[in-house]
Coordinates of N, CA and C in Angstrom, one line a residue:
Chain A
G606 N 0.8 -1.2 0.0 CA 0.0 0.0 0.0 C 0.9 1.3 0.0
Q607 N 0.2 2.4 -0.1 CA 0.9 3.6 -0.1 C 1.6 3.9 1.2
Q608 N 2.9 4.4 1.1 CA 3.6 4.7 2.3 C 4.2 6.1 2.1
V609 N 4.3 6.7 3.3 CA 4.9 8.1 3.3 C 6.0 8.0 4.4
M610 N 7.3 8.2 3.9 CA 8.4 8.2 4.8 C 8.9 9.6 5.1
Q611 N 9.3 9.7 6.3 CA 9.7 11.1 6.8 C 11.1 10.9 7.5
I612 N 12.0 11.8 7.2 CA 13.3 11.8 7.8 C 13.7 13.3 8.1
P613 N 14.5 13.5 9.1 CA 15.0 12.5 10.1 C 13.9 12.2 11.2
Q614 N 14.1 11.3 12.0 CA 13.1 11.0 13.1 C 13.2 12.0 14.2
Y615 N 14.5 12.4 14.5 CA 14.7 13.4 15.5 C 15.7 14.4 15.0
Q616 N 15.6 15.6 15.5 CA 16.6 16.7 15.1 C 16.7 17.6 16.3
H617 N 18.0 17.7 16.8 CA 18.3 18.6 17.9 C 19.1 19.7 17.3
V618 N 18.6 20.9 17.5 CA 19.4 22.1 17.0 C 19.5 23.1 18.1
Q619 N 20.5 24.0 17.9 CA 20.7 25.1 18.8 C 19.8 26.2 18.3
E620 N 19.2 27.0 19.2 CA 18.4 28.1 18.8 C 19.1 29.0 17.8
G621 N 18.4 29.3 16.8 CA 19.0 30.1 15.7 C 19.5 29.3 14.5
E622 N 19.7 28.0 14.7 CA 20.0 27.2 13.5 C 18.8 26.9 12.7
D623 N 19.1 26.4 11.5 CA 18.0 26.1 10.6 C 17.6 24.6 10.8
F624 N 16.4 24.2 10.3 CA 15.9 22.9 10.4 C 15.2 22.5 9.2
T625 N 15.4 21.2 8.7 CA 14.6 20.8 7.6 C 14.2 19.3 7.8
T626 N 13.0 19.0 7.4 CA 12.5 17.7 7.5 C 12.0 17.3 6.1
Y627 N 12.2 16.1 5.7 CA 11.9 15.6 4.3 C 10.8 14.5 4.4
C628 N 10.0 14.5 3.3 CA 8.9 13.6 3.2 C 8.9 13.0 1.8
N629 N 8.8 11.6 1.8 CA 8.8 11.0 0.5 C 7.7 10.0 0.4
S630 N 6.9 10.0 -0.7 CA 5.8 9.0 -0.8 C 6.2 8.0 -1.9
S631 N 5.6 6.8 -1.7 CA 5.9 5.7 -2.6 C 5.0 5.9 -3.9
T632 N 4.0 6.8 -3.8 CA 3.2 7.0 -5.0 C 2.9 8.5 -5.1
T633 N 2.5 8.9 -6.3 CA 2.2 10.3 -6.5 C 1.0 10.7 -5.6
L634 N 1.1 11.9 -5.1 CA 0.1 12.4 -4.2 C -0.8 13.5 -4.9
S635 N -2.0 13.6 -4.5 CA -2.9 14.7 -5.0 C -2.6 16.0 -4.2
N636 N -2.2 15.8 -3.0 CA -1.8 17.0 -2.2 C -1.0 16.5 -1.0
I637 N -0.3 17.4 -0.4 CA 0.4 17.0 0.9 C 0.1 18.1 1.9
Q638 N -0.1 17.7 3.1 CA -0.4 18.6 4.2 C 0.7 18.4 5.3
W639 N 0.9 19.5 6.0 CA 1.9 19.5 7.1 C 1.2 19.9 8.4
Y640 N 1.5 19.1 9.4 CA 1.0 19.4 10.8 C 2.1 19.5 11.8
K641 N 1.8 20.2 12.9 CA 2.7 20.3 14.0 C 2.0 19.8 15.2
Q642 N 2.7 19.0 16.0 CA 2.1 18.5 17.2 C 3.0 18.7 18.4
R643 N 2.5 19.4 19.3 CA 3.3 19.6 20.6 C 3.2 18.4 21.5
P644 N 4.1 18.2 22.4 CA 4.0 17.0 23.3 C 2.7 17.1 24.0
G645 N 2.0 15.9 24.0 CA 0.7 15.9 24.7 C -0.5 16.6 24.0
G646 N -0.2 17.1 22.8 CA -1.2 17.9 22.1 C -1.7 17.2 20.9
H647 N -2.5 17.9 20.1 CA -3.1 17.3 18.9 C -2.4 17.9 17.7
P648 N -2.5 17.2 16.5 CA -2.0 17.8 15.3 C -2.7 19.1 14.9
V649 N -1.9 20.1 14.6 CA -2.4 21.4 14.2 C -2.0 21.6 12.7
F650 N -3.0 21.8 11.9 CA -2.7 22.0 10.5 C -1.9 23.3 10.3
L651 N -0.8 23.1 9.4 CA 0.0 24.2 9.1 C -0.2 24.7 7.7
I652 N -0.2 23.8 6.7 CA -0.3 24.2 5.3 C -0.7 23.0 4.4
Q653 N -1.2 23.3 3.3 CA -1.5 22.3 2.3 C -0.8 22.7 0.9
L654 N -0.2 21.8 0.3 CA 0.4 22.0 -1.0 C -0.3 21.1 -2.0
V655 N -0.6 21.7 -3.2 CA -1.4 21.0 -4.2 C -0.7 20.9 -5.5
K656 N -0.1 22.0 -5.9 CA 0.5 22.0 -7.2 C 1.9 21.5 -7.3
S657 N 2.3 20.9 -8.4 CA 3.6 20.4 -8.6 C 4.6 21.5 -8.5
G658 N 5.7 21.3 -7.8 CA 6.7 22.4 -7.6 C 6.3 23.5 -6.8
E659 N 5.2 23.4 -6.1 CA 4.7 24.6 -5.3 C 5.6 24.9 -4.1
V660 N 5.8 26.1 -3.8 CA 6.5 26.6 -2.7 C 5.7 27.6 -1.9
K661 N 5.5 27.4 -0.6 CA 4.8 28.3 0.2 C 5.6 28.7 1.4
K662 N 5.4 30.0 1.8 CA 6.1 30.4 3.0 C 5.2 31.0 4.0
Q663 N 5.5 30.7 5.3 CA 4.8 31.2 6.4 C 5.9 31.7 7.4
K664 N 6.1 33.0 7.3 CA 7.2 33.6 8.2 C 8.5 32.8 8.0
R665 N 8.9 32.2 9.0 CA 10.2 31.5 8.9 C 10.1 30.0 8.4
L666 N 8.9 29.6 8.0 CA 8.7 28.3 7.5 C 8.5 28.3 6.0
T667 N 9.2 27.4 5.3 CA 9.1 27.3 3.9 C 8.8 25.8 3.5
F668 N 7.7 25.7 2.8 CA 7.2 24.4 2.4 C 7.4 24.2 0.9
Q669 N 7.8 23.0 0.5 CA 8.0 22.7 -0.9 C 7.3 21.4 -1.3
F670 N 6.8 21.4 -2.5 CA 6.2 20.1 -3.0 C 6.9 19.8 -4.3
G671 N 7.4 18.6 -4.4 CA 8.3 18.2 -5.5 C 7.6 18.3 -6.9
E672 N 8.4 18.3 -7.9 CA 7.8 18.4 -9.3 C 7.0 17.1 -9.6
A673 N 7.4 16.0 -9.1 CA 6.7 14.8 -9.3 C 5.6 14.5 -8.3
K674 N 5.4 15.4 -7.4 CA 4.4 15.3 -6.4 C 4.5 14.0 -5.6
K675 N 5.8 13.7 -5.3 CA 6.0 12.5 -4.5 C 6.9 12.8 -3.3
N676 N 7.4 14.1 -3.2 CA 8.2 14.4 -2.1 C 7.9 15.9 -1.7
S677 N 8.2 16.2 -0.4 CA 8.0 17.5 0.1 C 9.0 17.8 1.2
S678 N 9.1 19.0 1.5 CA 10.0 19.4 2.6 C 9.5 20.6 3.4
L679 N 9.9 20.7 4.6 CA 9.6 21.8 5.5 C 10.9 22.3 6.0
H680 N 11.2 23.6 5.8 CA 12.4 24.2 6.3 C 12.1 25.3 7.2
I681 N 12.7 25.3 8.4 CA 12.5 26.4 9.3 C 13.8 27.2 9.4
T682 N 13.8 28.4 9.2 CA 15.0 29.3 9.3 C 15.1 29.9 10.7
A683 N 16.3 29.8 11.2 CA 16.5 30.5 12.6 C 15.5 30.0 13.6
T684 N 15.6 28.7 14.0 CA 14.7 28.1 14.9 C 14.6 28.9 16.2
Q685 N 13.4 28.8 16.8 CA 13.2 29.4 18.1 C 12.6 28.3 19.0
T686 N 12.7 28.5 20.3 CA 12.2 27.5 21.2 C 10.7 27.2 21.0
T687 N 10.0 28.1 20.5 CA 8.6 27.9 20.2 C 8.3 26.9 19.1
D688 N 9.4 26.6 18.3 CA 9.2 25.7 17.2 C 9.3 24.2 17.6
V689 N 9.5 24.0 18.9 CA 9.6 22.6 19.4 C 8.3 21.9 19.2
G690 N 8.5 20.6 18.8 CA 7.3 19.8 18.5 C 7.7 18.7 17.5
T691 N 6.7 18.0 17.1 CA 6.8 17.0 16.1 C 6.1 17.4 14.8
Y692 N 6.8 17.4 13.7 CA 6.2 17.9 12.4 C 5.9 16.7 11.6
F693 N 4.7 16.6 11.1 CA 4.2 15.5 10.3 C 3.8 16.0 8.9
C694 N 4.2 15.2 8.0 CA 3.6 15.4 6.6 C 2.5 14.3 6.5
A695 N 1.6 14.6 5.6 CA 0.5 13.7 5.4 C 0.0 13.8 4.0
G696 N 0.0 12.7 3.2 CA -0.4 12.8 1.8 C -1.7 12.2 1.6
A697 N -2.4 12.7 0.5 CA -3.6 12.1 0.0 C -3.4 11.4 -1.3
D698 N -3.9 10.2 -1.4 CA -3.7 9.4 -2.6 C -4.7 9.9 -3.7
P699 N -4.2 10.2 -4.8 CA -5.1 10.7 -5.9 C -6.0 9.7 -6.4
I700 N -5.7 8.5 -6.3 CA -6.6 7.4 -6.9 C -7.7 7.1 -5.9
Y701 N -7.3 7.1 -4.7 CA -8.3 6.8 -3.6 C -8.5 8.0 -2.8
N702 N -9.1 9.0 -3.4 CA -9.1 10.3 -2.7 C -10.3 10.5 -1.9
Q703 N -10.3 10.0 -0.7 CA -11.4 10.1 0.1 C -11.2 11.2 1.1
G704 N -11.0 12.4 0.6 CA -11.0 13.6 1.5 C -10.0 13.5 2.6
G705 N -10.5 13.1 3.7 CA -9.6 13.1 4.9 C -8.8 11.9 5.2
K706 N -8.8 10.9 4.3 CA -8.0 9.7 4.5 C -6.6 10.1 4.1
L707 N -5.8 10.4 5.1 CA -4.4 10.9 4.9 C -3.5 9.8 5.3
I708 N -2.4 9.7 4.6 CA -1.3 8.8 5.1 C -0.2 9.6 5.7
F709 N 0.0 9.4 7.0 CA 1.0 10.3 7.7 C 2.4 9.7 7.7
G710 N 3.3 10.6 7.6 CA 4.7 10.2 7.8 C 4.9 9.9 9.3
Q711 N 6.1 9.4 9.7 CA 6.3 9.0 11.1 C 6.6 10.3 11.9
G712 N 6.9 11.4 11.3 CA 7.1 12.6 12.0 C 8.6 12.9 12.3
T713 N 8.9 14.1 12.4 CA 10.3 14.5 12.8 C 10.1 15.3 14.1
E714 N 10.7 14.8 15.2 CA 10.7 15.5 16.4 C 11.8 16.5 16.5
L715 N 11.4 17.8 16.7 CA 12.4 18.9 16.7 C 12.6 19.3 18.2
S716 N 13.8 19.4 18.6 CA 14.1 20.0 19.9 C 15.0 21.1 19.7
V717 N 14.8 22.2 20.4 CA 15.6 23.4 20.3 C 16.3 23.8 21.6
K718 N 17.6 23.9 21.6 CA 18.3 24.2 22.8 C 18.5 25.7 22.8
P719 N 18.1 26.4 23.9 CA 18.2 27.8 24.0 C 19.7 28.3 24.0
Chain B
N1019 N -7.9 21.6 16.1 CA -8.8 22.7 16.1 C -9.8 22.5 17.2
A1020 N -10.0 23.5 18.0 CA -10.9 23.4 19.2 C -12.3 23.1 18.7
G1021 N -12.7 23.4 17.5 CA -14.0 23.2 17.0 C -14.4 21.7 17.0
V1022 N -13.5 20.8 16.9 CA -13.8 19.4 16.9 C -13.7 18.9 18.4
M1023 N -14.8 18.5 19.0 CA -14.8 18.2 20.4 C -14.8 16.7 20.6
Q1024 N -13.8 16.3 21.4 CA -13.7 14.9 21.8 C -13.8 14.7 23.3
N1025 N -14.4 13.6 23.7 CA -14.4 13.3 25.1 C -14.5 11.8 25.3
P1026 N -14.0 11.2 26.3 CA -13.2 11.9 27.3 C -11.8 12.3 26.8
R1027 N -11.1 13.2 27.5 CA -9.8 13.5 27.1 C -8.8 12.4 27.5
H1028 N -9.1 11.8 28.7 CA -8.3 10.7 29.2 C -9.2 9.6 29.7
L1029 N -8.9 8.4 29.4 CA -9.7 7.3 29.8 C -8.8 6.1 30.2
V1030 N -9.1 5.6 31.4 CA -8.3 4.4 31.9 C -9.3 3.3 32.0
R1031 N -8.9 2.2 31.4 CA -9.7 1.0 31.4 C -8.8 -0.2 31.8
R1032 N -9.5 -1.2 32.4 CA -8.8 -2.4 32.7 C -9.0 -3.4 31.5
R1033 N -8.0 -4.2 31.4 CA -8.1 -5.2 30.3 C -9.4 -5.9 30.3
G1034 N -10.0 -6.1 29.2 CA -11.3 -6.7 29.1 C -12.5 -5.8 29.1
Q1035 N -12.3 -4.6 29.6 CA -13.4 -3.6 29.6 C -13.7 -3.0 28.2
E1036 N -14.7 -2.2 28.2 CA -15.0 -1.5 26.9 C -14.7 -0.1 27.0
A1037 N -14.2 0.5 25.9 CA -13.9 1.9 25.9 C -14.8 2.6 24.8
R1038 N -15.4 3.7 25.1 CA -16.2 4.4 24.2 C -15.7 5.9 24.1
L1039 N -15.3 6.2 22.9 CA -14.8 7.6 22.7 C -15.7 8.3 21.8
R1040 N -16.0 9.6 22.1 CA -17.0 10.4 21.4 C -16.3 11.5 20.7
C1041 N -17.0 11.9 19.6 CA -16.4 13.0 18.8 C -17.6 13.8 18.2
S1042 N -17.6 15.1 18.4 CA -18.6 15.9 17.7 C -17.8 16.8 16.7
P1043 N -18.2 16.7 15.5 CA -17.4 17.4 14.4 C -17.6 18.9 14.6
M1044 N -16.8 19.7 13.8 CA -17.0 21.1 13.7 C -18.4 21.4 13.2
K1045 N -18.9 22.5 13.5 CA -20.2 22.9 13.0 C -20.2 23.0 11.5
G1046 N -21.1 22.4 10.9 CA -21.2 22.4 9.4 C -20.4 21.3 8.7
H1047 N -19.7 20.5 9.5 CA -18.9 19.4 9.0 C -19.8 18.1 9.1
S1048 N -19.8 17.3 8.0 CA -20.6 16.1 8.0 C -19.8 14.9 7.8
H1049 N -18.4 15.1 7.8 CA -17.5 13.9 7.6 C -16.6 13.8 8.7
V1050 N -16.5 12.6 9.3 CA -15.7 12.4 10.5 C -14.7 11.3 10.2
Y1051 N -13.5 11.5 10.7 CA -12.4 10.5 10.5 C -11.8 10.2 11.9
W1052 N -11.5 8.9 12.1 CA -10.8 8.6 13.3 C -9.4 8.1 13.0
Y1053 N -8.4 8.6 13.8 CA -7.0 8.2 13.6 C -6.5 7.7 15.0
R1054 N -5.5 6.8 14.9 CA -4.9 6.3 16.2 C -3.4 6.7 16.1
Q1055 N -2.9 7.1 17.3 CA -1.5 7.4 17.4 C -0.9 6.6 18.5
L1056 N -0.1 5.6 18.2 CA 0.6 4.9 19.2 C 1.8 5.7 19.7
P1057 N 2.3 5.5 20.9 CA 3.4 6.3 21.4 C 4.6 6.3 20.4
E1058 N 5.2 7.5 20.2 CA 6.3 7.7 19.4 C 6.1 7.4 17.9
E1059 N 4.8 7.3 17.5 CA 4.5 7.0 16.1 C 3.6 8.1 15.5
G1060 N 3.5 8.0 14.2 CA 2.6 8.9 13.5 C 1.1 8.5 13.6
L1061 N 0.3 9.2 13.0 CA -1.1 8.9 13.0 C -1.5 7.9 12.0
K1062 N -2.3 6.9 12.3 CA -2.8 5.9 11.4 C -4.3 6.0 11.2
F1063 N -4.7 6.1 9.9 CA -6.1 6.2 9.6 C -6.8 4.9 10.1
M1064 N -8.0 5.1 10.7 CA -8.8 4.0 11.1 C -10.1 3.9 10.3
V1065 N -10.9 5.0 10.3 CA -12.2 4.9 9.7 C -12.7 6.3 9.3
Y1066 N -13.5 6.3 8.2 CA -14.1 7.5 7.7 C -15.6 7.3 7.7
L1067 N -16.3 8.2 8.3 CA -17.8 8.1 8.4 C -18.5 9.4 7.9
Q1068 N -19.7 9.2 7.4 CA -20.6 10.3 7.2 C -21.8 9.9 8.1
K1069 N -22.8 10.8 8.2 CA -23.9 10.5 9.0 C -24.6 9.2 8.6
E1070 N -24.7 8.3 9.5 CA -25.3 7.0 9.3 C -24.6 6.1 8.3
N1071 N -23.4 6.4 7.9 CA -22.7 5.6 6.9 C -21.2 5.5 7.2
I1072 N -20.7 4.2 7.1 CA -19.3 4.0 7.2 C -18.8 4.0 5.7
I1073 N -18.0 5.0 5.4 CA -17.5 5.1 4.0 C -16.2 4.2 3.8
D1074 N -15.3 4.2 4.8 CA -14.1 3.5 4.6 C -13.6 3.1 6.0
E1075 N -13.5 1.8 6.2 CA -13.1 1.3 7.5 C -11.8 0.4 7.3
S1076 N -11.1 0.7 6.3 CA -9.9 -0.1 5.9 C -8.8 -0.1 7.0
G1077 N -8.8 0.9 7.8 CA -7.8 1.0 8.9 C -8.2 0.4 10.2
M1078 N -9.4 -0.1 10.3 CA -9.9 -0.6 11.6 C -9.5 -2.0 11.8
P1079 N -9.0 -2.3 13.0 CA -8.8 -3.8 13.3 C -10.0 -4.6 13.1
K1080 N -9.9 -5.8 12.7 CA -11.0 -6.6 12.3 C -11.9 -7.0 13.4
E1081 N -11.3 -7.1 14.6 CA -12.1 -7.5 15.8 C -12.1 -6.4 16.8
R1082 N -13.1 -6.3 17.6 CA -13.2 -5.5 18.8 C -13.5 -4.0 18.6
F1083 N -13.2 -3.6 17.4 CA -13.3 -2.1 17.1 C -14.5 -1.9 16.2
S1084 N -15.3 -0.8 16.6 CA -16.4 -0.5 15.7 C -16.6 1.1 15.8
A1085 N -17.2 1.6 14.8 CA -17.5 3.1 14.8 C -18.8 3.3 14.2
E1086 N -19.4 4.4 14.7 CA -20.7 4.8 14.1 C -20.8 6.4 14.2
F1087 N -21.6 6.9 13.3 CA -21.9 8.3 13.3 C -23.4 8.4 13.1
P1088 N -24.2 8.4 14.1 CA -25.7 8.4 14.0 C -26.2 9.7 13.4
K1089 N -27.4 9.6 13.1 CA -28.1 10.8 12.5 C -28.1 12.0 13.5
E1090 N -28.3 11.6 14.8 CA -28.2 12.6 15.8 C -27.1 12.2 16.8
G1091 N -26.4 13.2 17.3 CA -25.4 12.9 18.3 C -24.0 12.7 17.7
P1092 N -23.0 12.5 18.6 CA -21.6 12.4 18.2 C -21.3 11.1 17.5
S1093 N -20.1 11.1 16.9 CA -19.6 9.8 16.4 C -19.0 9.1 17.6
I1094 N -19.1 7.8 17.6 CA -18.6 7.0 18.6 C -17.6 6.0 18.1
L1095 N -16.4 5.9 18.7 CA -15.5 4.8 18.5 C -15.5 3.9 19.7
R1096 N -15.8 2.6 19.4 CA -16.0 1.7 20.5 C -15.0 0.6 20.4
I1097 N -14.3 0.3 21.5 CA -13.3 -0.7 21.6 C -13.8 -1.7 22.7
Q1098 N -14.1 -2.9 22.2 CA -14.5 -3.9 23.2 C -13.3 -4.7 23.7
Q1099 N -13.5 -5.2 24.9 CA -12.5 -6.1 25.5 C -11.0 -5.6 25.3
V1100 N -10.8 -4.4 25.8 CA -9.5 -3.7 25.5 C -8.4 -4.5 26.0
V1101 N -7.3 -4.4 25.3 CA -6.0 -5.0 25.7 C -5.0 -3.9 25.8
R1102 N -3.8 -4.2 26.4 CA -2.8 -3.2 26.6 C -2.3 -2.5 25.3
G1103 N -2.3 -3.3 24.3 CA -1.9 -2.7 23.0 C -2.8 -1.7 22.4
D1104 N -4.0 -1.5 23.0 CA -5.0 -0.5 22.5 C -4.6 0.9 23.1
S1105 N -3.7 0.9 24.1 CA -3.4 2.1 24.7 C -2.7 3.1 23.7
A1106 N -3.4 4.2 23.5 CA -2.9 5.1 22.4 C -3.8 6.4 22.5
A1107 N -3.4 7.3 21.7 CA -4.2 8.5 21.5 C -5.1 8.3 20.3
Y1108 N -6.4 8.6 20.5 CA -7.3 8.5 19.4 C -7.8 9.9 19.0
F1109 N -7.5 10.2 17.8 CA -7.9 11.6 17.3 C -9.0 11.5 16.3
C1110 N -10.0 12.3 16.5 CA -11.0 12.5 15.6 C -10.8 13.8 14.7
A1111 N -11.2 13.7 13.5 CA -11.1 14.9 12.6 C -12.3 15.0 11.8
S1112 N -12.6 16.2 11.4 CA -13.8 16.4 10.5 C -13.5 17.3 9.3
S1113 N -14.4 17.2 8.4 CA -14.2 18.1 7.2 C -15.6 18.3 6.7
P1114 N -15.8 19.4 5.9 CA -17.1 19.7 5.4 C -17.6 18.8 4.3
R1115 N -16.7 18.3 3.5 CA -17.1 17.4 2.4 C -15.9 16.5 2.0
Q1116 N -16.1 15.6 1.1 CA -15.0 14.7 0.8 C -14.8 14.6 -0.7
G1117 N -13.7 13.9 -1.0 CA -13.5 13.5 -2.4 C -13.0 14.6 -3.3
L1118 N -12.6 15.8 -2.6 CA -12.1 16.9 -3.4 C -10.6 17.0 -3.1
S1119 N -9.8 17.2 -4.1 CA -8.4 17.3 -3.9 C -8.1 18.6 -3.1
G1120 N -7.3 18.4 -2.1 CA -7.0 19.6 -1.3 C -7.9 19.8 -0.1
N1121 N -8.7 18.8 0.2 CA -9.6 19.0 1.3 C -8.9 18.9 2.7
T1122 N -9.0 19.9 3.5 CA -8.3 20.0 4.8 C -9.2 19.4 5.8
I1123 N -8.6 18.6 6.7 CA -9.3 18.1 7.9 C -8.8 18.8 9.1
Y1124 N -9.7 18.8 10.1 CA -9.3 19.5 11.4 C -9.5 18.5 12.5
F1125 N -8.4 18.5 13.3 CA -8.3 17.5 14.4 C -8.9 18.0 15.7
G1126 N -9.5 17.1 16.5 CA -9.8 17.4 17.8 C -8.6 17.2 18.7
E1127 N -8.8 17.4 20.0 CA -7.6 17.4 20.9 C -7.3 16.0 21.4
G1128 N -8.1 15.0 20.9 CA -7.7 13.7 21.2 C -8.2 13.1 22.5
S1129 N -8.3 11.7 22.5 CA -8.7 11.0 23.7 C -7.6 10.0 23.9
W1130 N -7.0 10.1 25.1 CA -5.9 9.2 25.5 C -6.4 8.1 26.3
L1131 N -6.3 6.9 25.7 CA -6.7 5.7 26.3 C -5.6 4.9 26.9
T1132 N -5.7 4.6 28.2 CA -4.7 3.8 28.9 C -5.4 2.5 29.4
V1133 N -4.8 1.4 29.0 CA -5.3 0.1 29.4 C -4.4 -0.5 30.5
V1134 N -4.9 -0.7 31.7 CA -4.1 -1.2 32.7 C -4.4 -2.7 33.1

């Protein structure tokens, strides 16, 4: 079945350093979504990418969707302690596109040392 | 998103008991999804429901688990004869419609089940 792989599993950075997490799907996706989950919290929607090669920015966060719509990345510039949490990508299968049936990556847990 | 309401937030059950988790979707949303998150793992799709219909239950374990979304009231995820391996966070999400590329879903705050 469809799989979404995410790396790295953990990333420890010094405050002010950059951070990137990568997401790869075994199949072409109709769209990809990114979520942030704080410890003990619930996934909070960050952004959705739909178009091939799409790049979107939210302040210090940059999201990219690959040309083949099989990979994506999230880059955070100059991390802050408020960025701590686990970042998940989630893909929707274009063939079996049942709205909210998303395939989640394993997540990248980001810790930031002040 | 606080608009999706789940309860209880925390539930402790002994092995063999039943667990019932409830989810009220955001106002105006008629599509509900349940996801399970085991410790240190990502979210796994379980089931997708509309009012009075199960649309996709491909992620549900074959035994002991069931879900419903009645015409009136919240969606219920029911786990019978719980075992320790059922201990997880169960997240409900909702959306206004399905089948459209780019449809965003909104998660509730989750129900943490602990089986002792």
